[in-house]
Coordinates of C-alpha atoms in Angstrom, one line a residue:
X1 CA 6.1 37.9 -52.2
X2 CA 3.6 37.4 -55.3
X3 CA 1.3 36.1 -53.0
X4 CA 1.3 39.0 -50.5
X5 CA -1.7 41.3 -50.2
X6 CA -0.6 44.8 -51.8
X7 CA -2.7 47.3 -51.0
X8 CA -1.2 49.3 -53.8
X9 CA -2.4 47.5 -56.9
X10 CA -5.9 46.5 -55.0
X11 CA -6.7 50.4 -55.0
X12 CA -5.8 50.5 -58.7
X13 CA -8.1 47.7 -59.2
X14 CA -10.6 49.8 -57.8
X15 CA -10.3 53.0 -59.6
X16 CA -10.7 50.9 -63.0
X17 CA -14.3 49.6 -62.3
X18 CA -16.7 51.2 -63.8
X19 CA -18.8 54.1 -61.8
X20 CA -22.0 51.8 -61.7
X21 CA -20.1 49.0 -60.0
X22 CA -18.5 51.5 -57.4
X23 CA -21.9 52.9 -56.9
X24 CA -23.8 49.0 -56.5
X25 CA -20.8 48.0 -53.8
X26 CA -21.5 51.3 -52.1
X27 CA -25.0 51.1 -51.1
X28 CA -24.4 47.7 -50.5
X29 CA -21.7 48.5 -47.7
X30 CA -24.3 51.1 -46.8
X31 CA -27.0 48.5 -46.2
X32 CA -25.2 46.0 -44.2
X33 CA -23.8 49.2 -41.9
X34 CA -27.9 50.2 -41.1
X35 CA -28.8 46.4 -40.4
X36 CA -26.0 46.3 -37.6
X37 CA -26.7 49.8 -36.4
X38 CA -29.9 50.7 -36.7
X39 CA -32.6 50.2 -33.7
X40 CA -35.5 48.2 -33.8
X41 CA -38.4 49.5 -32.8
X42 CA -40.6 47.6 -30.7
X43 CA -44.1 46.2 -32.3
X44 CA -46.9 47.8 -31.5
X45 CA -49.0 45.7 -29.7
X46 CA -53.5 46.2 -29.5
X47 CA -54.8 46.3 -26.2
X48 CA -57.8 44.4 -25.7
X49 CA -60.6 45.5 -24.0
X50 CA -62.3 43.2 -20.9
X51 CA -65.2 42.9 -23.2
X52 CA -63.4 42.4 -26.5
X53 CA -61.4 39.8 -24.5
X54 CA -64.5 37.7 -23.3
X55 CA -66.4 37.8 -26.6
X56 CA -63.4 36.2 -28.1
X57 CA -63.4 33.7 -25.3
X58 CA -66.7 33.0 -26.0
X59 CA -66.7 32.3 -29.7
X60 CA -63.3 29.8 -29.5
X61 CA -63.9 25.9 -29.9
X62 CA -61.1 23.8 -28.8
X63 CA -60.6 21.5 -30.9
X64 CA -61.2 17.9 -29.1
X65 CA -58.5 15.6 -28.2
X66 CA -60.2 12.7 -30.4
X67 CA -61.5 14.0 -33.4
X68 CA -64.2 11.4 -34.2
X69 CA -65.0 9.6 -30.3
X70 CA -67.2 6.1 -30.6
X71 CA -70.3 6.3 -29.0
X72 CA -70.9 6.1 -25.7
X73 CA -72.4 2.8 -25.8
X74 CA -69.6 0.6 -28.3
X75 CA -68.9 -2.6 -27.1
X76 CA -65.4 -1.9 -26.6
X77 CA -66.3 0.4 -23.8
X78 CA -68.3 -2.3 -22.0
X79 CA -65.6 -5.1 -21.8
X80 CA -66.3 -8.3 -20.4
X81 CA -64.9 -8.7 -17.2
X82 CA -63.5 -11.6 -15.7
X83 CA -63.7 -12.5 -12.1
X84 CA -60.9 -15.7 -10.8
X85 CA -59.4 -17.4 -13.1
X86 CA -60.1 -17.9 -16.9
X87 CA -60.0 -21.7 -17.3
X88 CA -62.7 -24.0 -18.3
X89 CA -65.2 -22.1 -17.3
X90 CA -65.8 -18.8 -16.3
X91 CA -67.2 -16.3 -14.3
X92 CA -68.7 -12.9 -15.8
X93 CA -70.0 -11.7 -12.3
X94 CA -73.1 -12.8 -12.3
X95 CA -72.3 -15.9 -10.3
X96 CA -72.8 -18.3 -13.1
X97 CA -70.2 -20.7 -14.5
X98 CA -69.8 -20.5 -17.9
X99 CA -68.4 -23.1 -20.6
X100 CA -64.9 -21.4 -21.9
X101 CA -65.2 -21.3 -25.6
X102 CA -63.1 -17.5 -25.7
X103 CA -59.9 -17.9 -24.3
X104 CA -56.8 -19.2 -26.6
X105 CA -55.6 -21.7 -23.7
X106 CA -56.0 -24.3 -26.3
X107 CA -53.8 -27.1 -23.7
X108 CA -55.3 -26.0 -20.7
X109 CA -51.8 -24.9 -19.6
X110 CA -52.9 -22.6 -17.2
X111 CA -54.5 -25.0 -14.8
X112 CA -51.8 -27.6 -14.8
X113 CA -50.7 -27.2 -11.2
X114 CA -46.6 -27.9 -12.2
X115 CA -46.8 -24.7 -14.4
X116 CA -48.5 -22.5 -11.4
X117 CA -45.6 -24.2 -9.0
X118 CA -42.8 -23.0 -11.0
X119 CA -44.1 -19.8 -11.4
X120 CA -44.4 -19.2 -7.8
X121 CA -41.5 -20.6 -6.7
X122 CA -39.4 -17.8 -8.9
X123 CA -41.6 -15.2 -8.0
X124 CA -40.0 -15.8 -4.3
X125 CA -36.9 -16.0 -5.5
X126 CA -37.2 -12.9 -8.4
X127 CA -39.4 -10.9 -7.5
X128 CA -42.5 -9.8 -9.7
X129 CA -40.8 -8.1 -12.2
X130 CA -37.6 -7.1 -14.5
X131 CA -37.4 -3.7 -14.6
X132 CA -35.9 -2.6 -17.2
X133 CA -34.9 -3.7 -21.0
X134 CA -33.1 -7.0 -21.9
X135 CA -30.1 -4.8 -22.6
X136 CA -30.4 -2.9 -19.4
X137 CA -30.1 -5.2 -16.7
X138 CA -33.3 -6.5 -17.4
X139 CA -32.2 -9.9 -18.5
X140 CA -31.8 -13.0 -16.0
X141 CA -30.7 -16.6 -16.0
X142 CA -34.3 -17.4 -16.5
X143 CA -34.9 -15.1 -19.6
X144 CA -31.1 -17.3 -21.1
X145 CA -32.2 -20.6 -19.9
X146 CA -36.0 -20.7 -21.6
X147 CA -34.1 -19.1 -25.0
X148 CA -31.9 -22.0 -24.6
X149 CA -34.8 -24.3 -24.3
X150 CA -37.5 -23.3 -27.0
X151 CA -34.0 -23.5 -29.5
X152 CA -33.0 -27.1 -28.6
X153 CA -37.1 -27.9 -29.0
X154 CA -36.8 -26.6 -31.9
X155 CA -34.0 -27.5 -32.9
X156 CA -32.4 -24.3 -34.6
X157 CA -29.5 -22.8 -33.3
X158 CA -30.5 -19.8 -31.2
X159 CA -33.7 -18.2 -29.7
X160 CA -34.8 -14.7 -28.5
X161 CA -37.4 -13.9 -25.9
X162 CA -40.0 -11.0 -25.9
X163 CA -42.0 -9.6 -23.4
X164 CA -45.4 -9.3 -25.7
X165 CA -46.6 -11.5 -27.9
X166 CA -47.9 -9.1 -30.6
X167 CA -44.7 -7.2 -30.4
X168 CA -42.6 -10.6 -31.9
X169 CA -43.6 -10.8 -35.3
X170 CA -44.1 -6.9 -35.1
X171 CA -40.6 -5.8 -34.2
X172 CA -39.0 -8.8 -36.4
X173 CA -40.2 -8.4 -39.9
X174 CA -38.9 -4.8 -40.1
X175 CA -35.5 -6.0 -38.2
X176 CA -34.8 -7.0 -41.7
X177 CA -37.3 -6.3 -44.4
X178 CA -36.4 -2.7 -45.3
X179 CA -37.6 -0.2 -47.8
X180 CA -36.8 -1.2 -51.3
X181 CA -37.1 -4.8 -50.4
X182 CA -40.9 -7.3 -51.6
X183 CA -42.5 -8.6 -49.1
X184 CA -45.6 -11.4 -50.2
X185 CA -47.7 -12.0 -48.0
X186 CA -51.4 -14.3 -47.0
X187 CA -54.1 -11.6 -47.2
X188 CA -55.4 -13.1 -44.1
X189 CA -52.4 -12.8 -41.7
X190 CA -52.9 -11.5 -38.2
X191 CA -52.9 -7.4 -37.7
X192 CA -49.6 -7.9 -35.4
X193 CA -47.8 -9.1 -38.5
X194 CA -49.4 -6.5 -40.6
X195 CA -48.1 -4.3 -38.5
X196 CA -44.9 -5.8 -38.6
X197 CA -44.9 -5.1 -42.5
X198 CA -46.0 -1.5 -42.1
X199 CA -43.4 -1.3 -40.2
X200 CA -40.5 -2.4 -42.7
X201 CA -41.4 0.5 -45.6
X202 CA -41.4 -2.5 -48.0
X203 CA -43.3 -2.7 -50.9
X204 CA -46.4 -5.4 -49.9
X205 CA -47.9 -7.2 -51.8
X206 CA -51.1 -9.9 -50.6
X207 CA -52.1 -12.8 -52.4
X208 CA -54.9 -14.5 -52.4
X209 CA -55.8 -16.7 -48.7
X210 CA -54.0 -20.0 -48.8
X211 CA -53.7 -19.9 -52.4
X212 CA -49.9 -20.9 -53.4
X213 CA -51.7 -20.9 -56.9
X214 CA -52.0 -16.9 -56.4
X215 CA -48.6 -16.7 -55.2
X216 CA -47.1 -18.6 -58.1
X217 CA -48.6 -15.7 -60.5
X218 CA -47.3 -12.9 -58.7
X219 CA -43.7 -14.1 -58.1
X220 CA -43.9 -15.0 -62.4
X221 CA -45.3 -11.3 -62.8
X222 CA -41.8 -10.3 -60.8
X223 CA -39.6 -12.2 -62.5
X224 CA -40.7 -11.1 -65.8
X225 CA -40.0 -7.7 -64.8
X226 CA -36.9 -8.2 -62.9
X227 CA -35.5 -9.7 -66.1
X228 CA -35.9 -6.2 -67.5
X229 CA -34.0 -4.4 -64.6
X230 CA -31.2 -7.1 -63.1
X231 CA -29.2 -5.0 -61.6
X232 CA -32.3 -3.9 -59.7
X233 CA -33.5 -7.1 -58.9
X234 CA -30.0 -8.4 -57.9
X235 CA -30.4 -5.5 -55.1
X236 CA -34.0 -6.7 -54.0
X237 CA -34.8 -9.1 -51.4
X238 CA -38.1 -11.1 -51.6
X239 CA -39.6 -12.5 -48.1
X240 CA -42.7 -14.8 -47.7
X241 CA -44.6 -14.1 -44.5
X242 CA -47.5 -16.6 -43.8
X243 CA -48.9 -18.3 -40.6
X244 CA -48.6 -22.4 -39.6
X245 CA -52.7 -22.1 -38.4
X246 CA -54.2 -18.2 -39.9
X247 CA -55.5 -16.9 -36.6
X248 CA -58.5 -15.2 -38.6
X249 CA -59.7 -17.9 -40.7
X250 CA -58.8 -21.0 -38.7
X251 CA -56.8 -22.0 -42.0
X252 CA -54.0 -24.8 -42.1
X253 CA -51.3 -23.3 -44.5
X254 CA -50.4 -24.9 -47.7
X255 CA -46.5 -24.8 -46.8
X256 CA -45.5 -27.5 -48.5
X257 CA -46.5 -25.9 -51.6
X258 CA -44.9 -22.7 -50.2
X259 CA -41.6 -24.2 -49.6
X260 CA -41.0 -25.2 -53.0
X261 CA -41.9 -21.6 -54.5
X262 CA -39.0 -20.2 -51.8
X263 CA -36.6 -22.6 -53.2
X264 CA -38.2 -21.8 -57.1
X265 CA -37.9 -18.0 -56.7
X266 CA -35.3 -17.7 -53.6
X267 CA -37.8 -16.4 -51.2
X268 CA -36.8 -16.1 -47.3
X269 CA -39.7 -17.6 -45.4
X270 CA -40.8 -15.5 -42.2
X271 CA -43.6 -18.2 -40.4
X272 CA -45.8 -17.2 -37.4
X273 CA -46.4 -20.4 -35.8
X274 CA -48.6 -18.5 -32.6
X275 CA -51.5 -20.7 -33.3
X276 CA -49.9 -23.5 -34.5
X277 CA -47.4 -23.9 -31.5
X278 CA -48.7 -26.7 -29.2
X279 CA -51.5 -27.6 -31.1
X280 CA -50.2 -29.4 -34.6
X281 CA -47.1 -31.9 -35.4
X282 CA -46.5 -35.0 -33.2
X283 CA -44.0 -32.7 -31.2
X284 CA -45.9 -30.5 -30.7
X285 CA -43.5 -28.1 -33.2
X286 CA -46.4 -26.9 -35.3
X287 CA -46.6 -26.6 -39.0
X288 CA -43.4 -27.5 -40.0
X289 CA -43.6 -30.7 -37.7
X290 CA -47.5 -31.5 -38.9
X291 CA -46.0 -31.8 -42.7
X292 CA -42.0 -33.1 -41.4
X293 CA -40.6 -29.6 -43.5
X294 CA -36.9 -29.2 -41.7
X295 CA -36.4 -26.1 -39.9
X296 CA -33.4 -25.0 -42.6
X297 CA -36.4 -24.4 -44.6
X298 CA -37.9 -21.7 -42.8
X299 CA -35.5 -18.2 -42.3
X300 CA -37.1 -17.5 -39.0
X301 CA -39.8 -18.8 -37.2
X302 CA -42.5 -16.3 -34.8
X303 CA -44.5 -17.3 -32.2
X304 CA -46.4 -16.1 -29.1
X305 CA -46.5 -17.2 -25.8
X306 CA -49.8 -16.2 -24.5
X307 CA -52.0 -19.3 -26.5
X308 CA -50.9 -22.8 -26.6
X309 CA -48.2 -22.1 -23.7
X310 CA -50.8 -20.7 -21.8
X311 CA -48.3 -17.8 -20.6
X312 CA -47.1 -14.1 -22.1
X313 CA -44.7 -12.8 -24.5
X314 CA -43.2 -14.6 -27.7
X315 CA -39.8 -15.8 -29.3
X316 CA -38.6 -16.1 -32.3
X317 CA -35.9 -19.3 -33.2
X318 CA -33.6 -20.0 -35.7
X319 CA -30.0 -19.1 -36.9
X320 CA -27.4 -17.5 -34.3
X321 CA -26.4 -14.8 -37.3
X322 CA -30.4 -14.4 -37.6
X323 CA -31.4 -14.5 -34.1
X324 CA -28.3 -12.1 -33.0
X325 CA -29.7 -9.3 -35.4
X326 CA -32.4 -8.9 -33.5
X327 CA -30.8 -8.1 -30.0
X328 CA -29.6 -5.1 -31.9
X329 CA -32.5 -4.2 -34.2
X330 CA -35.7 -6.1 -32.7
X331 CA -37.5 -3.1 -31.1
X332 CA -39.8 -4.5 -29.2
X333 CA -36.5 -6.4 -27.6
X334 CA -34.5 -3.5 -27.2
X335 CA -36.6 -1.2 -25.5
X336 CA -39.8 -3.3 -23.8
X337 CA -39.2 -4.0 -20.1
X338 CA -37.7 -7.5 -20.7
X339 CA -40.6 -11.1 -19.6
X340 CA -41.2 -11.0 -15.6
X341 CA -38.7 -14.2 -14.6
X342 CA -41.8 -15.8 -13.5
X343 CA -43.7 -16.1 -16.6
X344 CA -40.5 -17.4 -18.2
X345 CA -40.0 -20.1 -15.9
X346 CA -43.9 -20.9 -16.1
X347 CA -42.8 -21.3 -20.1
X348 CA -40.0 -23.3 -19.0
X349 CA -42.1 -25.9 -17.8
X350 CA -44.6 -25.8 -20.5
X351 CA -41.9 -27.3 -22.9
X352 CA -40.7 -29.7 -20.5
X353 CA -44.2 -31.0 -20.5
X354 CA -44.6 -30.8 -24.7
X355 CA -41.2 -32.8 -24.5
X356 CA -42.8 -35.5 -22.4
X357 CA -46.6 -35.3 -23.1
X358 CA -46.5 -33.7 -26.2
X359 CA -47.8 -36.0 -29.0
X360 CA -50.9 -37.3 -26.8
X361 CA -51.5 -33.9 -26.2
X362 CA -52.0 -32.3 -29.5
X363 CA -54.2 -36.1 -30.7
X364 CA -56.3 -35.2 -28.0
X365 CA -56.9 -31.1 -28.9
X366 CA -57.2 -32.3 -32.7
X367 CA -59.8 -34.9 -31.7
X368 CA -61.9 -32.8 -29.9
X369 CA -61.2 -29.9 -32.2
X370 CA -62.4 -31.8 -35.1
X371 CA -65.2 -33.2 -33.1
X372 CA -66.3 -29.1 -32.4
X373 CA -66.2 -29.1 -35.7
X374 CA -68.8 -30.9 -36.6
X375 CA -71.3 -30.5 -34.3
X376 CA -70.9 -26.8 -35.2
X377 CA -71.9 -27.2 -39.0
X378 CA -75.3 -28.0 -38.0
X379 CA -75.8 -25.2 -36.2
X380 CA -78.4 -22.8 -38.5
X381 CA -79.1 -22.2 -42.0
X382 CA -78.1 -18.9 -42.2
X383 CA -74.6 -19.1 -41.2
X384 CA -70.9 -21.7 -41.7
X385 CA -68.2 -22.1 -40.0
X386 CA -64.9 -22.0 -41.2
X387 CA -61.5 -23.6 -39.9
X388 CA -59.6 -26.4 -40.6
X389 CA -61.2 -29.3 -38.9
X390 CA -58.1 -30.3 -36.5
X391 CA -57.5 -26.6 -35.9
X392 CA -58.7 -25.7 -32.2
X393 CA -60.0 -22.0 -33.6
X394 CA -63.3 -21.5 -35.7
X395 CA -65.1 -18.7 -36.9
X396 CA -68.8 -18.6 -37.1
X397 CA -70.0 -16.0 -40.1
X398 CA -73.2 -15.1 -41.5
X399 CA -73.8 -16.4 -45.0
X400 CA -75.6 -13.2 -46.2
X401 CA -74.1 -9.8 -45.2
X402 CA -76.4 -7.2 -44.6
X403 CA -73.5 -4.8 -46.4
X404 CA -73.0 -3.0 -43.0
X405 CA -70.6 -4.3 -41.6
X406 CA -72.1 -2.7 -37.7
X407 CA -75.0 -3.9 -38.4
X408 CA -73.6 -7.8 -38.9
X409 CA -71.2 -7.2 -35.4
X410 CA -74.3 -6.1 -33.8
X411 CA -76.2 -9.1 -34.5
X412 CA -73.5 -11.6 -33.8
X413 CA -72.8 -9.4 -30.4
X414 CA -76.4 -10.6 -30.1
X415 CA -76.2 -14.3 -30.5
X416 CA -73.2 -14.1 -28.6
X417 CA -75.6 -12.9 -25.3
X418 CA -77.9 -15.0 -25.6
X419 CA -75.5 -17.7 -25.7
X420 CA -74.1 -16.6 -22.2
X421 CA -78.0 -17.2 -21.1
X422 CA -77.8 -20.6 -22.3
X423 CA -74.2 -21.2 -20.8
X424 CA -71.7 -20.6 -23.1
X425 CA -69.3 -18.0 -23.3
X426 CA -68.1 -17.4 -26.7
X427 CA -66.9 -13.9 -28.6
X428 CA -67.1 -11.6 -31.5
X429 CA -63.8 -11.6 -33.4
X430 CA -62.2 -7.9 -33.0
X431 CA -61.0 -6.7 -35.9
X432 CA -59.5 -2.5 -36.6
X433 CA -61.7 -2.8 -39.9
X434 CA -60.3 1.2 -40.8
X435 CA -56.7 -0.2 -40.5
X436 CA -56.6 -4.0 -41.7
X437 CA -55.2 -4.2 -45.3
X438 CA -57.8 -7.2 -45.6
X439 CA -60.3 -6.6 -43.2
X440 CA -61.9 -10.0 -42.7
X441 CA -66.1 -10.6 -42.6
X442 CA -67.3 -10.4 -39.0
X443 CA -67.6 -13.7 -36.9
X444 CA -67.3 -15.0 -33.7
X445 CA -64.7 -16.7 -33.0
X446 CA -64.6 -19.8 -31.2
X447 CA -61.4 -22.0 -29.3
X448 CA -61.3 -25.3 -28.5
X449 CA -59.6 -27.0 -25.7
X450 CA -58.6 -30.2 -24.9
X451 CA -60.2 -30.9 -22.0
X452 CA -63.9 -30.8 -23.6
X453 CA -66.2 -33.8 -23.1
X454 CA -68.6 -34.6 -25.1
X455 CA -71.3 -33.4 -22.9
X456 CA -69.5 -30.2 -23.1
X457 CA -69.7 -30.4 -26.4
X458 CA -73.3 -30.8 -26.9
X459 CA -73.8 -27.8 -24.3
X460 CA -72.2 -25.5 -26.6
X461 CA -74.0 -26.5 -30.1
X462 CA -77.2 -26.4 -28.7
X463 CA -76.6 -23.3 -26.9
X464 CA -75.4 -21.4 -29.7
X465 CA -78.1 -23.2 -32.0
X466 CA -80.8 -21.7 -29.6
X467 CA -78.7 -18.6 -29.3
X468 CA -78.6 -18.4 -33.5
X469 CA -82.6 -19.1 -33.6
X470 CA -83.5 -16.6 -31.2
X471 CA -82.0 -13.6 -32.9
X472 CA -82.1 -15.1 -36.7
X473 CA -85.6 -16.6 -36.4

């Protein structure tokens, strides 16, 4: 056959190449014939002597398992601690009640003594724990019957539960957002949801606080160069991320105004209603109930557990084809030991009493929030608070920096011990200043509850008034 090896014409082939050719395949037959043969000779290896050996022990540094470890005296090493139960007031240890102006219970959930019931009563029946992932036999008729609650309260189609609050909005911005896609966002938003948009590899890109103004210029600067590139920007989706009450400012968001720059420039809104949940709208709904905005407005609504709801963890609501995705691609979902059945049936009847109570309880927390307010604006010369007046979180900040920003934590971790002499126990906002993208000024923060009197009330302004004069003069 033609094709048939013939040994014949190859060795004729071989006698016309040239003598330099023969000689180049030659030593290169030669060479791969030593590697496979030849022996290799063990390395030589230098015996230390005892001495030689200790001398180099001697002059190694390990390096440290921290590279750059705080001092031994920062505050985060020295954590308050709390002994019984964080509710109105509070003990420290020293044996002396303090007025609760720290803790994020903004309802007072926590105390009501329905919510403590129904958390006991499935703790007897569950047990203290899951165990395991949602997707791993970690899920019960609990964990299904609270997602199919906080949906029909909302009014949105589905809902999916997580175990930590921070880990909502961080494992669902990047269970869509991706790289290649334009994320806007409020400079102000919370580190979770930063971290959330870290997360996604998507180009960021902050506009000014609660300025739809800002926004507005930005998404024109985009189009104007999308209209260069549309095939590009046919392949690039835009999100909004924002929060119904900013958790560091004390904020209300503009979303009205936001909602008709999604429609404008086709925007998918991602809204983080942690703060506002419980504590704005007449049901109780937050943001999108405070201005009446229908839910088809918003692409998916975030929100933790562990404030208004007095509880743990965090859900996220909205369409079945939106809330499915993340069973698959939320990791905080997929691979966090899934809400202890308790603490889900302690949420169960936190919205059975927003459904009945709820639009008497948010008039009272706005009242008494705005009347906080208030009486905190008098407090010295030298600082302001800043918040919306109905929001139930406010943030006390110096007027002048000193341009350290230690130095200005250090003096308001000051006023913030004296005003636990006086009383009141208030805090210093924590903030990772090296990792925020917009690290806000230092303040402390305070929370408002609904159960404040008015006596309580004038406790903590002149407390913090006395607190303010002793360490500003």
């Amino acid at each position: 056959m033609a094709s048939q090896w013939n040994v014949y014409e190859s060795f004729q082939a071989l006698l016309q190449a040239g003598p330099y050719h023969l000689a180049l395949e030659g030593v290169l037959v030669m060479c791969v014939l030593w590697l496979f043969t030849a022996k290799k000779k063990p390395s030589k290896m230098v015996r230390l002597t005892k001495k030689e050996e200790e001398d180099l022990l001697a002059d190694w540094t390990p390096e440290p398992l921290v590279p750059q470890p705080p001092p031994l005296d920062h505050p985060n090493l020295h954590t308050r601690t709390v002994y019984g139960k964080a509710g109105q007031y509070v003990d420290l240890g020293t044996g002396q009640k303090l007025l609760n102006l720290a803790t994020q219970s903004f309802l007072n959930m926590g105390e009501r003594p329905e919510v403590e019931e129904a958390a006991v009563t499935c703790l007897h029946g569950y047990g203290v724990g899951s165990c395991g992932p949602r997707g791993f036999y970690g899920t019960t008729d609990v964990h299904l019957n609270l997602e199919e609650r906080l949906a029909a309260f909302f009014n949105c189609e589905a809902a999916v539960l997580y175990s930590y609050g921070f880990s909502t909005s961080a494992s669902a911005v990047p269970a869509y957002a991706k790289n290649g896609d334009i994320i806007y966002a409020d400079e102000c938003i919370n580190f979770a949801l930063q971290r959330g948009l870290q997360a996604s590899r998507s180009r960021i890109v902050y506009f000014k606080h609660n300025d739809p103004d800002d926004l507005h210029r930005l998404l024109k600067e985009q189009a104007i160069a999308d209209a260069k590139d549309q095939k590009r920007a046919n392949a690039t989706r835009k999100f909004l991320v924002v929060e119904g009450v900013y958790f560091n400012t004390g904020e209300v968001c503009a979303l009205p105004e936001l909602v008709v720059l999604r429609r404008q420039y086709k925007l998918r809104l991602f809204l983080d209603e942690s703060v506002s949940f419980g504590t704005l709208g007449p049901h109780c709904r937050g943001i999108t109930d405070h201005f009446n905005i229908p839910m088809t407005e918003v692409d998916l609504l975030m929100c933790s557990l562990e404030l208004g709801a007095g509880g743990n963890g965090g859900f996220c609501v909205g369409t079945s084809f939106v809330v499915e995705h993340q069973r698959l691609s939320g990791l905080g979902y997929c691979f966090s030991a899934s809400l202890p059945p308790m603490l889900a049936a302690a949420s169960i009847k936190v919205v059975d009493i927003l459904e009945e109570e709820g639009a008497g309880l948010v008039q009272q927390l706005q009242d008494t929030s705005t009347q906080m307010h208030r009486a905190l604006t008098t407090l010295h010369t030298k600082v302001n608070i800043t918040g919306a007046e109905l929001s139930p979180i406010k943030h006390i900040r110096l007027n002048e920096s000193s341009g350290d920003r230690q130095s200005d934590e250090a003096v308001l971790r000051q006023v913030v011990q004296k005003a636990e002499e006086y009383g009141v126990a208030v805090t210093v906002a924590s903030y990772l200043s090296d990792r925020e993208a917009n690290a806000p000024q230092p303040s402390i923060r305070i929370t408002v509850h609904k159960n404040l009197t008015d006596a309580q009330i004038d406790t903590a302004r002149d407390a913090l008034t006395h607190a303010f004069t002793d360490v500003l003069g």
